[in-house]
PDB file of C-alpha atoms in Angstrom:
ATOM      1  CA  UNK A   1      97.669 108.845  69.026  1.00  0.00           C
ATOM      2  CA  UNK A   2      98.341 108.207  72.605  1.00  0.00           C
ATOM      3  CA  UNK A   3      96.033 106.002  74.555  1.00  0.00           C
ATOM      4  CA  UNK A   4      95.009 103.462  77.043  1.00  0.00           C
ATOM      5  CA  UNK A   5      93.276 100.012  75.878  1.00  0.00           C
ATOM      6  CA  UNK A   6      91.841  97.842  78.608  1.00  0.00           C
ATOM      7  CA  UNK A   7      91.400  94.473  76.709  1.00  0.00           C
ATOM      8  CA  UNK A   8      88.026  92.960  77.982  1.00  0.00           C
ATOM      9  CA  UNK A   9      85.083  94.983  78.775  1.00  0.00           C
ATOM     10  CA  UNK A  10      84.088  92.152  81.813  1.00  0.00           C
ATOM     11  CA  UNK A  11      86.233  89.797  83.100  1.00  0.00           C
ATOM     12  CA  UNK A  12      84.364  86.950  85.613  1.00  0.00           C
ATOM     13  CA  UNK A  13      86.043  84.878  87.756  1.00  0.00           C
ATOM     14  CA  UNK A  14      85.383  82.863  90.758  1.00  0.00           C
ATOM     15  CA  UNK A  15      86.145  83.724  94.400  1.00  0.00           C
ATOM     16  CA  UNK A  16      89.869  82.273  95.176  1.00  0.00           C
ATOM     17  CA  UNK A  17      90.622  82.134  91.629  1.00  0.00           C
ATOM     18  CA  UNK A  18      92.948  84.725  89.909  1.00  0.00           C
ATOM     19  CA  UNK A  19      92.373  87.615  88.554  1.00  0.00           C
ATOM     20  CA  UNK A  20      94.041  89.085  84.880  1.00  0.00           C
ATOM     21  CA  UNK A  21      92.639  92.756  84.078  1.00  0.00           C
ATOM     22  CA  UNK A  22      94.858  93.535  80.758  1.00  0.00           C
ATOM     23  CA  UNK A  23      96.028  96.986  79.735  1.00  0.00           C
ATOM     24  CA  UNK A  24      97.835  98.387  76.662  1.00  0.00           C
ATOM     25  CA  UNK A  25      99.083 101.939  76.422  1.00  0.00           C
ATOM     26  CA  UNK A  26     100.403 104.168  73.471  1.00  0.00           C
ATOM     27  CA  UNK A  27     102.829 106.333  73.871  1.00  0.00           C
ATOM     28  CA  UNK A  28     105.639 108.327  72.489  1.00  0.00           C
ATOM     29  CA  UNK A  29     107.868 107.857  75.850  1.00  0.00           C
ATOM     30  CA  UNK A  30     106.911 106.006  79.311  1.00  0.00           C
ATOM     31  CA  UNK A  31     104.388 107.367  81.160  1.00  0.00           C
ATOM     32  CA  UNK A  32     103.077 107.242  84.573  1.00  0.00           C
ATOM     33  CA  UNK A  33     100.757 104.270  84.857  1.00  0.00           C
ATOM     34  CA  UNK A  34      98.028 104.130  87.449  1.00  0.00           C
ATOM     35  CA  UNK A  35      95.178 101.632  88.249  1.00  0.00           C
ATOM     36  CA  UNK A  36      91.756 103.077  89.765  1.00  0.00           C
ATOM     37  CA  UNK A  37      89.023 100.825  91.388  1.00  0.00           C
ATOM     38  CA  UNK A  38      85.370 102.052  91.019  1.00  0.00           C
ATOM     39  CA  UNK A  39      82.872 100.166  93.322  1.00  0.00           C
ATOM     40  CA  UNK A  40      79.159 101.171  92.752  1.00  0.00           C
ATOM     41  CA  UNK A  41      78.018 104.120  93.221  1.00  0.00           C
ATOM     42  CA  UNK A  42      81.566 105.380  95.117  1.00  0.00           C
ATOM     43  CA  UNK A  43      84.501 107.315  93.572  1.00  0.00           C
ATOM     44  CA  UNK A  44      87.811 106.486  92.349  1.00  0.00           C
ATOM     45  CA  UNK A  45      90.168 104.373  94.615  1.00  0.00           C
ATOM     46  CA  UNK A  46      93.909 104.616  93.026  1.00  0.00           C
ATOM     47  CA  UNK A  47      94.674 100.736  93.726  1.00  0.00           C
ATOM     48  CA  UNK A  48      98.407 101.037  93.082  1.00  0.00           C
ATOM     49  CA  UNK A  49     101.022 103.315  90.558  1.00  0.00           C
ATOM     50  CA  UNK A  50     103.870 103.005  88.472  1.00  0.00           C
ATOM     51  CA  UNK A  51     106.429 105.845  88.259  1.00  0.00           C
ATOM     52  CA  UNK A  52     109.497 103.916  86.493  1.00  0.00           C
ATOM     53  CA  UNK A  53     111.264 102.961  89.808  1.00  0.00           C
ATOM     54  CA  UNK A  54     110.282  99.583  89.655  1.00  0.00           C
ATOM     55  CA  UNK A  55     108.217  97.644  87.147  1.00  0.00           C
ATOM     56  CA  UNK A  56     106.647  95.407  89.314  1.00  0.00           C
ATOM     57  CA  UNK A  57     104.313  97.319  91.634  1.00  0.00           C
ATOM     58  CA  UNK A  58     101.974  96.320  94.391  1.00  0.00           C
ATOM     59  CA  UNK A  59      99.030  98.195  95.655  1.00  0.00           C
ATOM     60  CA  UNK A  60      96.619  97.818  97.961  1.00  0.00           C
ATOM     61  CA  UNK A  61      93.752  94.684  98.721  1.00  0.00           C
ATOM     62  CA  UNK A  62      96.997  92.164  97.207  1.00  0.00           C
ATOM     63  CA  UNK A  63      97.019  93.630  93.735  1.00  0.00           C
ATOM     64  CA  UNK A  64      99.850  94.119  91.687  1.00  0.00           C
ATOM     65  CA  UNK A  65     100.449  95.229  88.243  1.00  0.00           C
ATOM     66  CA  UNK A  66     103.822  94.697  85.475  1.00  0.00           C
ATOM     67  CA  UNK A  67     104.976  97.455  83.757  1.00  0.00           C
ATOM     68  CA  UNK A  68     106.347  95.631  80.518  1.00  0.00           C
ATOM     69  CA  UNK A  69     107.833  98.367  78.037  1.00  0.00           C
ATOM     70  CA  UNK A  70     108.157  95.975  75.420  1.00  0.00           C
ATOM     71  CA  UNK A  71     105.138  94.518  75.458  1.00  0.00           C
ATOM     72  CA  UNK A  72     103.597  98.195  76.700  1.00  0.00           C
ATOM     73  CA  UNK A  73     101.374  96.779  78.553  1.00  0.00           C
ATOM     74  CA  UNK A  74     100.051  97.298  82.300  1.00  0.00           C
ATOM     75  CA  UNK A  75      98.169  94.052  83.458  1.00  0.00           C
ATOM     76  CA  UNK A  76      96.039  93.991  87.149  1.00  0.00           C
ATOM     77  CA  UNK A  77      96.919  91.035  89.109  1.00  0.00           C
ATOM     78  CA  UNK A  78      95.438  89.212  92.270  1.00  0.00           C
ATOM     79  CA  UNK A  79      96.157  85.830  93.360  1.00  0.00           C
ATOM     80  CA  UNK A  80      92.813  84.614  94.923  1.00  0.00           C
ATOM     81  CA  UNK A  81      89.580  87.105  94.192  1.00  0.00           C
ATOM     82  CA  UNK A  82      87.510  87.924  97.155  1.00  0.00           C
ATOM     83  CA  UNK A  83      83.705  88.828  96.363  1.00  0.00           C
ATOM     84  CA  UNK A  84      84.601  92.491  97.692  1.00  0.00           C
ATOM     85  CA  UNK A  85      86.776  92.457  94.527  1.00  0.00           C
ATOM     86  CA  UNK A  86      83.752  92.984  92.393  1.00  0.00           C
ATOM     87  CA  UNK A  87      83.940  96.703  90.723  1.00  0.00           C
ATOM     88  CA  UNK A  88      84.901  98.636  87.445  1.00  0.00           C
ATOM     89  CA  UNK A  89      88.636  98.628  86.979  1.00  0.00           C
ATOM     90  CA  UNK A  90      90.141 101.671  85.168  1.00  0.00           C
ATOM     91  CA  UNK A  91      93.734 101.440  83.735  1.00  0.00           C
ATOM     92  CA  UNK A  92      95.148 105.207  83.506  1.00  0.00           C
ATOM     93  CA  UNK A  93      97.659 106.863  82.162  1.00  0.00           C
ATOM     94  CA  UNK A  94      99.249 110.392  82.083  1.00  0.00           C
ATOM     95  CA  UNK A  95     100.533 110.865  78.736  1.00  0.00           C
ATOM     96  CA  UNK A  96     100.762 114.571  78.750  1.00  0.00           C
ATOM     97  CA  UNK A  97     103.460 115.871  80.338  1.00  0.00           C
ATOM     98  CA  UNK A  98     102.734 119.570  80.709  1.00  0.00           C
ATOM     99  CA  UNK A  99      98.984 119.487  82.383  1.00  0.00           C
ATOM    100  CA  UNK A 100      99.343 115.985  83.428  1.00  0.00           C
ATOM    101  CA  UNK A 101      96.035 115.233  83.107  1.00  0.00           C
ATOM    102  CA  UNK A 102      94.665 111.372  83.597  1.00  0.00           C
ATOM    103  CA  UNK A 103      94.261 109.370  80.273  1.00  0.00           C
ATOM    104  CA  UNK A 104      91.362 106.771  81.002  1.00  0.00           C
ATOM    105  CA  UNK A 105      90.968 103.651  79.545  1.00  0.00           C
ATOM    106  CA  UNK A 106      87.133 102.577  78.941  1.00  0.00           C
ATOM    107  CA  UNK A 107      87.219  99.894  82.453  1.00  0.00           C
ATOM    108  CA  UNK A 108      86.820  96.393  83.213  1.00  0.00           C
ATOM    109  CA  UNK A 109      83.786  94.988  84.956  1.00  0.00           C
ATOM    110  CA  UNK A 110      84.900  92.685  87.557  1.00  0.00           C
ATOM    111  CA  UNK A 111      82.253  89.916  88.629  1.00  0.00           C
ATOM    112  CA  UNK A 112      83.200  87.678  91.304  1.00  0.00           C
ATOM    113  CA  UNK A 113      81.136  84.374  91.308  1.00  0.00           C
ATOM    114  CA  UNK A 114      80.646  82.761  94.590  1.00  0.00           C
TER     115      UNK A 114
ATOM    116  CA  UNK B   1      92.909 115.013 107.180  1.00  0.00           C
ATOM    117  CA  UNK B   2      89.811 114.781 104.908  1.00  0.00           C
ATOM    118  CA  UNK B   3      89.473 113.361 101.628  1.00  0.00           C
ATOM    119  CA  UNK B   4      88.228 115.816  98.056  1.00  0.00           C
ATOM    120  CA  UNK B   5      84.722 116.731  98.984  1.00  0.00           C
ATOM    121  CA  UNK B   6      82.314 117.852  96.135  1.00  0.00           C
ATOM    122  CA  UNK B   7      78.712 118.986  96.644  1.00  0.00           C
ATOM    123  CA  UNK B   8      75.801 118.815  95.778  1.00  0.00           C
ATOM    124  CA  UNK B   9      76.151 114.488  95.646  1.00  0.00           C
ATOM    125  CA  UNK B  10      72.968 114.777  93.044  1.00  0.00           C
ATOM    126  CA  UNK B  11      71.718 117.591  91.385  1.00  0.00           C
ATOM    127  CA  UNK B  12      68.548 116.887  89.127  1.00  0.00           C
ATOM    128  CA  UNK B  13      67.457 120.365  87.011  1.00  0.00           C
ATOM    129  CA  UNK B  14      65.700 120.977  83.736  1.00  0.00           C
ATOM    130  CA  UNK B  15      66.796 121.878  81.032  1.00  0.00           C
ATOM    131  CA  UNK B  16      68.152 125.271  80.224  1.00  0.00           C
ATOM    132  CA  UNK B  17      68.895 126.296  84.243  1.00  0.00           C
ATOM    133  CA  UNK B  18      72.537 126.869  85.126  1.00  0.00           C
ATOM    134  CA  UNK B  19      74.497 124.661  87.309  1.00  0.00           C
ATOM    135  CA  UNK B  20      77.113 125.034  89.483  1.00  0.00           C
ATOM    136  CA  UNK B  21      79.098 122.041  91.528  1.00  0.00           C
ATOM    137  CA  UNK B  22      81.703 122.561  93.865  1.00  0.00           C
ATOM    138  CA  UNK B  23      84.742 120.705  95.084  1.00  0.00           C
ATOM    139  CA  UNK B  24      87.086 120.911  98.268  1.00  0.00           C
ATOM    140  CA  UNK B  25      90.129 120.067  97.245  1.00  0.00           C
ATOM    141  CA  UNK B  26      92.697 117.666 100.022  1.00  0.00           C
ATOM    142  CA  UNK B  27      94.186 120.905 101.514  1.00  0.00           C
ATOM    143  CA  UNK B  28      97.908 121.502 100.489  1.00  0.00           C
ATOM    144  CA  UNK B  29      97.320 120.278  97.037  1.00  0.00           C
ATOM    145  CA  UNK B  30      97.895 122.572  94.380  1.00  0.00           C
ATOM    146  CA  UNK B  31      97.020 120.477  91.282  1.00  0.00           C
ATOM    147  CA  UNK B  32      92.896 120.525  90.755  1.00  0.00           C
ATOM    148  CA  UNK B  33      91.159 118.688  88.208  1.00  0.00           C
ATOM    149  CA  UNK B  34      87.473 118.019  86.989  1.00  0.00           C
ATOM    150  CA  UNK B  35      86.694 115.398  84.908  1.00  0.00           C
ATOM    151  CA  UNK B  36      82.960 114.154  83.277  1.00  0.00           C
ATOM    152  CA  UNK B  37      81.726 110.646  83.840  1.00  0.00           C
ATOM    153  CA  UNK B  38      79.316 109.630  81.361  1.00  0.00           C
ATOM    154  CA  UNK B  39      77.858 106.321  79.510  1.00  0.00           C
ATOM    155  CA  UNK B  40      79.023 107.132  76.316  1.00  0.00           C
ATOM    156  CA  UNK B  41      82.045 108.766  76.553  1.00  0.00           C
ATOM    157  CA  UNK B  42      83.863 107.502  79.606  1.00  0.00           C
ATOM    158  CA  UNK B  43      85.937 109.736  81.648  1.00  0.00           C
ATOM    159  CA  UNK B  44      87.204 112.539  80.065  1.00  0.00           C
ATOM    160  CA  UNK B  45      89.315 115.313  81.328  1.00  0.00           C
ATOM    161  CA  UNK B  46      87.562 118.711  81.446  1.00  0.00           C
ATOM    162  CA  UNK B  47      89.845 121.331  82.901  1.00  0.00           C
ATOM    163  CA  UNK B  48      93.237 121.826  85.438  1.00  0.00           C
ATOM    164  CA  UNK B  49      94.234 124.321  87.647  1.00  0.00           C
ATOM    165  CA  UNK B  50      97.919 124.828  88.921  1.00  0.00           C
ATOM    166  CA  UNK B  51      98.691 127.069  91.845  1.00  0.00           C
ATOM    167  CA  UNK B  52      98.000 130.705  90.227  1.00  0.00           C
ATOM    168  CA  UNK B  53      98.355 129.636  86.835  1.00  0.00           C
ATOM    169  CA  UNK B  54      96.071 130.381  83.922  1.00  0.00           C
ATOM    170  CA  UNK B  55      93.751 126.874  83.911  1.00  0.00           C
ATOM    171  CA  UNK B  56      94.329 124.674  80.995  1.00  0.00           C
ATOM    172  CA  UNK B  57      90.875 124.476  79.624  1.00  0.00           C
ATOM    173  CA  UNK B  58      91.154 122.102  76.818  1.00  0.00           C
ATOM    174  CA  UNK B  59      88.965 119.834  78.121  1.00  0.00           C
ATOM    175  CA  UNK B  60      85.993 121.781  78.196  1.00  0.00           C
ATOM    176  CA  UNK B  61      83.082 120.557  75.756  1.00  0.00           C
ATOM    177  CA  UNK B  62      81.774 124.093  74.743  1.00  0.00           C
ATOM    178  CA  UNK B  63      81.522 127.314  76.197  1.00  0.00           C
ATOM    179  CA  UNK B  64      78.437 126.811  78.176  1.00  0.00           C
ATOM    180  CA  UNK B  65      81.293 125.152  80.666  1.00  0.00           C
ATOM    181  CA  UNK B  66      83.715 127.465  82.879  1.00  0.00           C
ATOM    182  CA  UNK B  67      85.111 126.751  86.567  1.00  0.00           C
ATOM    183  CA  UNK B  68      87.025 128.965  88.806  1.00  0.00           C
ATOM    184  CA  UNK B  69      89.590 128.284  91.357  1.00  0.00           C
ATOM    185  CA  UNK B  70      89.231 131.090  94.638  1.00  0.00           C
ATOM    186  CA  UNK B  71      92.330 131.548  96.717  1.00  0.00           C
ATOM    187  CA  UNK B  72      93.946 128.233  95.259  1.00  0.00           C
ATOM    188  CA  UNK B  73      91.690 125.945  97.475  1.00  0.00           C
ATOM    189  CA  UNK B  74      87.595 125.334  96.447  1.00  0.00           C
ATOM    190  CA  UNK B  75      86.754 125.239  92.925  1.00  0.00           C
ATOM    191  CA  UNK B  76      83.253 125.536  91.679  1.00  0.00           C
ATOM    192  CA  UNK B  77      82.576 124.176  88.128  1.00  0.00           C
ATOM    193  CA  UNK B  78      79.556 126.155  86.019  1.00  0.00           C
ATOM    194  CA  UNK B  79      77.328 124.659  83.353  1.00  0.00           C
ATOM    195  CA  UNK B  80      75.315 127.471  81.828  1.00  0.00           C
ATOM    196  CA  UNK B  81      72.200 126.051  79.967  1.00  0.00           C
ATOM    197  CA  UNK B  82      72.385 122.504  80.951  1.00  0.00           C
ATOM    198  CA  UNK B  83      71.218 119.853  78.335  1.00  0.00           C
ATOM    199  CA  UNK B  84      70.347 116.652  78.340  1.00  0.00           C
ATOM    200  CA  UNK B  85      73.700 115.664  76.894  1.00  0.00           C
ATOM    201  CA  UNK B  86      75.527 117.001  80.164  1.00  0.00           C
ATOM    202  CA  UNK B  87      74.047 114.310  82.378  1.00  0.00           C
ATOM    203  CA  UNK B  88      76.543 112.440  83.839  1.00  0.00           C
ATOM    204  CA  UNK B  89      78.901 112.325  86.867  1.00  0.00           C
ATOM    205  CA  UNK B  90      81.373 115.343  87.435  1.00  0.00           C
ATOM    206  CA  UNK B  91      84.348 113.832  89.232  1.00  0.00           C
ATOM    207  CA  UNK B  92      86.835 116.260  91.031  1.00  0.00           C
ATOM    208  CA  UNK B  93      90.315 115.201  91.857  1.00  0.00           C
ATOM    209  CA  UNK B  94      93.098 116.917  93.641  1.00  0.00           C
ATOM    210  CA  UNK B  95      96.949 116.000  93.133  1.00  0.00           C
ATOM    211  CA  UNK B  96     100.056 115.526  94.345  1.00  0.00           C
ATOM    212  CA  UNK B  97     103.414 113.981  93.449  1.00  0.00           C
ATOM    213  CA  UNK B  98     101.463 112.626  89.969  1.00  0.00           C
ATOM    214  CA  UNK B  99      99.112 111.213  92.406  1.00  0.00           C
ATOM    215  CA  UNK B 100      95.362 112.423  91.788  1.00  0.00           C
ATOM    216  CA  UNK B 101      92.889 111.875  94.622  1.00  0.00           C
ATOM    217  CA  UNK B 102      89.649 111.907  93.592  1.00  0.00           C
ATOM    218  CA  UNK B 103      86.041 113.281  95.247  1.00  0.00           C
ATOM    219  CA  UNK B 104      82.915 110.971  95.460  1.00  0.00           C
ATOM    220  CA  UNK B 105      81.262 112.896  92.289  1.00  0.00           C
ATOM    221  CA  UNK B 106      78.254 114.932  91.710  1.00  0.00           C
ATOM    222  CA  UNK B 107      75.976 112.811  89.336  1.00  0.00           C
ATOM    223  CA  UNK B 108      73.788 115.641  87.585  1.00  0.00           C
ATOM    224  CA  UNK B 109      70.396 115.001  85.611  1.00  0.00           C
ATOM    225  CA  UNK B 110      69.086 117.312  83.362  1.00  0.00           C
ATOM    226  CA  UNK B 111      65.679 116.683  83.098  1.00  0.00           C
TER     227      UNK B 111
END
């Protein structure tokens, strides 16, 4: 069956430290990979996307994901975590190719320690 | 221009009373999707609409759903009966280029 895994439920880290969201996907041929942000109570921010053109991709607020087709996986990167980082993190697919509808995986939990 | 817009922001009704939530769409896009928000389930897809195409409504959790699309632009999503099960947040996104856009949400509580 095709789906998206994110790997850890929460993920806490400390402000200036790196962040690692990981993300596994199943899938009969490469999809379009997307990661969403989700701060509380507000809707879905796409943070960055991967259409095959390159497989390192960088979005917005310094984060950057690697598209890894061997591995098929889609890991979140940041450098140095701000406090404003602190949100749900959805790794998304589409896997369908006729209604190309979004394929969520169940989000990470960011917590940013001072 | 604007951002997907989706009213009401909350809806709180009892149990049994119909529904309806709406969603304005980022004008120009022709893909429209809702999706459901909830504890247990995640986000799941409910139902797309493409330019004057027939909807795909395989997403849809029973009949008691349906949503409409008028003039390709505002859709309104309908939830006949509510129950307590349909709580949750009904998410609207527009698309483009692969690229869905999504609204702020109407978090509904049956009651």
């Amino acid at each position: 069956a095709q789906s998206v895994t994110q790997l850890d439920s929460h993920v806490s880290v400390s402000e200036g430290t790196p962040v690692l969201l990981r993300c596994n996907y199943s899938s009969s041929y490469s999809p379009s990979l997307f990661w969403y942000v989700q701060h509380p109570n507000k809707g879905l921010q796409l943070l960055l996307k991967y259409t095959s053109a390159a497989t390192l991709v960088k979005g917005i607020n310094g984060f950057e994901a690697e598209f890894k087709k061997s591995e098929t996986s889609f890991h979140l990167t940041k450098p140095s975590a701000h406090m404003s980082d602190a949100a749900e993190y959805f790794c998304v697919a589409i896997m369908d190719t006729g209604r190309r509808a979004l394929t969520f995986g169940s989000g990470t939990r960011l917590q940013v320690q001072p | 221009g604007a951002g997907v817009s989706q009213s009401p922001s909350n809806k709180v009704t009892e149990k049994g009373k119909d529904v309806e939530l709406r969603c304005d769409p980022i004008s120009g896009h022709t893909a429209l999707y809702w999706y459901r928000q909830s504890l247990g389930q995640g986000l799941e897809f409910l139902i797309y609409f493409q330019g004057n195409s027939a909807p795909d409504k395989s997403g849809l959790p029973s009949d008691r759903f349906s949503a409409e699309r008028t003039g390709g632009s505002v859709s309104t999503l309908t939830i006949q009966r509510t129950q307590q099960e349909d709580s949750a947040v009904y998410l609207c996104a527009s698309s483009v280029q692969e690229t869905q856009y999504f609204g702020p949400g109407t978090r509904l509580l049956v009651l």
